[in-house]
Amino acid sequence: MNITRENIDELNAVVKVDIAKEDYAGKVEKILKDYRKNANIPGFRKGHVPMGMVKKQYGQAVLVDEVNKLLQESLNKYLTEEKLDVLGNPLPKEQESFDWEKDDYSFEFELGIAPEFDVNLDLKKPVTKYNIVADEKMVNDQIESIQKQYGKLKTKDEVAEGDTVAGTFKNEEEGIENDTTIELENIKGKRNLNKFVGAKVGDVITLKTKSLFEDDHALVNHLSIEHDKSHDLDIEVDFTISEINERELADLDQELFDKLFGEGKVTSVTELKEKIKEDAAKQFEQQSDQQLMNDITEALIEAIDFELPKDFLQKWIQTVGEKPLTEEEAKEEYEKSEKGLRYQLIEGKVVNDNNLNVDFNDLKAFASEKIKQQMAQFGQMDPSQKELDDIAARILSNQDEVKRLSEQLMNEKLLGFYKENMKFDEKELTYEEFVKAIYK
């Protein structure tokens, strides 16, 4: 067997594999002898079928199978030994007059070679790193929400803005009859709200369902209808009031602070506000980091320029799916995936050059930390190491979970590396300002 390579240019090459009869003949002969021992052919005792008949019936199929196996093994070995970083898979070149009746064969494969490039993290235009903070309005809204959650309901005779009203929605024609409770702050539009204000127990209010609530999906629960039916539903419904309650806000006292954070952890409204800001900052950090990673990715793709074996990749895309694509379809698919491929190569370069690989011990520690965080959410604040190890072992026995966690951990490692080695244009803003900045 002989393997040679012709480099067309820096990104494209053709590998030629020459296979001689002596490379495969022994394996083919052995397989055919085994076939002869086990063949059941009418008119012959088992193991006594003439070899000529076995070769005639199975010879070429065995030959083709063994040559193809040998071809794939030798090609993979060659690529590994030569340390060729190829994109996609080798593509066999068509041969017009290939003849399996011959003893010696030649096969040619097109290769797409990964480009060589350097990653410079010192970008001309620094990426913006958003530091999201909780503003006074958000903190006050959160405090009010806590006071409502831990407050008491006080029964009333007449509805006022901000009250909670229980009652029954009804529309006989549509088959709607459902008991529910409405927070009036969720009612949309002054006209709808005014129909409630001043009403008493036993009063019947007629309402239009379209744009009745701030969240249109609330209709599903309040009317007890199917989700699909709630879209653009525009009918009249009667709401009969059965109970009116005013929510008294809980006092901002030590009893509430202890209930929220544990005894003595927070002792004043000032400390409560600081605690809310801290918790909000942790929640915002995840969104900020995700946006930072997205922006770094885009910036690196734009800043690091290299050529790709475009024609080869489009030809490879034509063949790689379940069904072949046309040239036009493959071109379109390549254009969709080019940016992703470019970042894959950049990421791979960063990972390899800086030893950011994920090993099993890293993955086990990462899984244990995630488990610990989840258990804390359910009040299990101090699980033993054995508990964590046992749960982690079960999770890491699932290959899908291993893949998912490995991707998360690699993403964290990369982001940490970028944060340490890149300069950023840091910008502090509120969550509302962040949403406006990102989503315009």
Short mmCIF file of C-alpha atoms in Angstrom, two decimals, residues 116-120 304-306 349 353:
data_model
loop_
_atom_site.label_atom_id
_atom_site.label_comp_id
_atom_site.label_asym_id
_atom_site.label_seq_id
_atom_site.Cartn_x
_atom_site.Cartn_y
_atom_site.Cartn_z
CA GLU A 116 -3.34 28.61 10.18
CA PHE A 117 -3.85 31.88 12.05
CA ASP A 118 -3.05 33.67 15.32
CA VAL A 119 -5.58 34.87 17.89
CA ASN A 120 -4.86 38.40 19.12
CA ILE A 304 -9.51 37.54 13.02
CA ASP A 305 -9.37 37.14 9.27
CA PHE A 306 -8.49 33.87 7.55
CA LYS A 349 -7.12 27.61 18.79
CA ASP A 353 -2.88 27.20 22.85
#
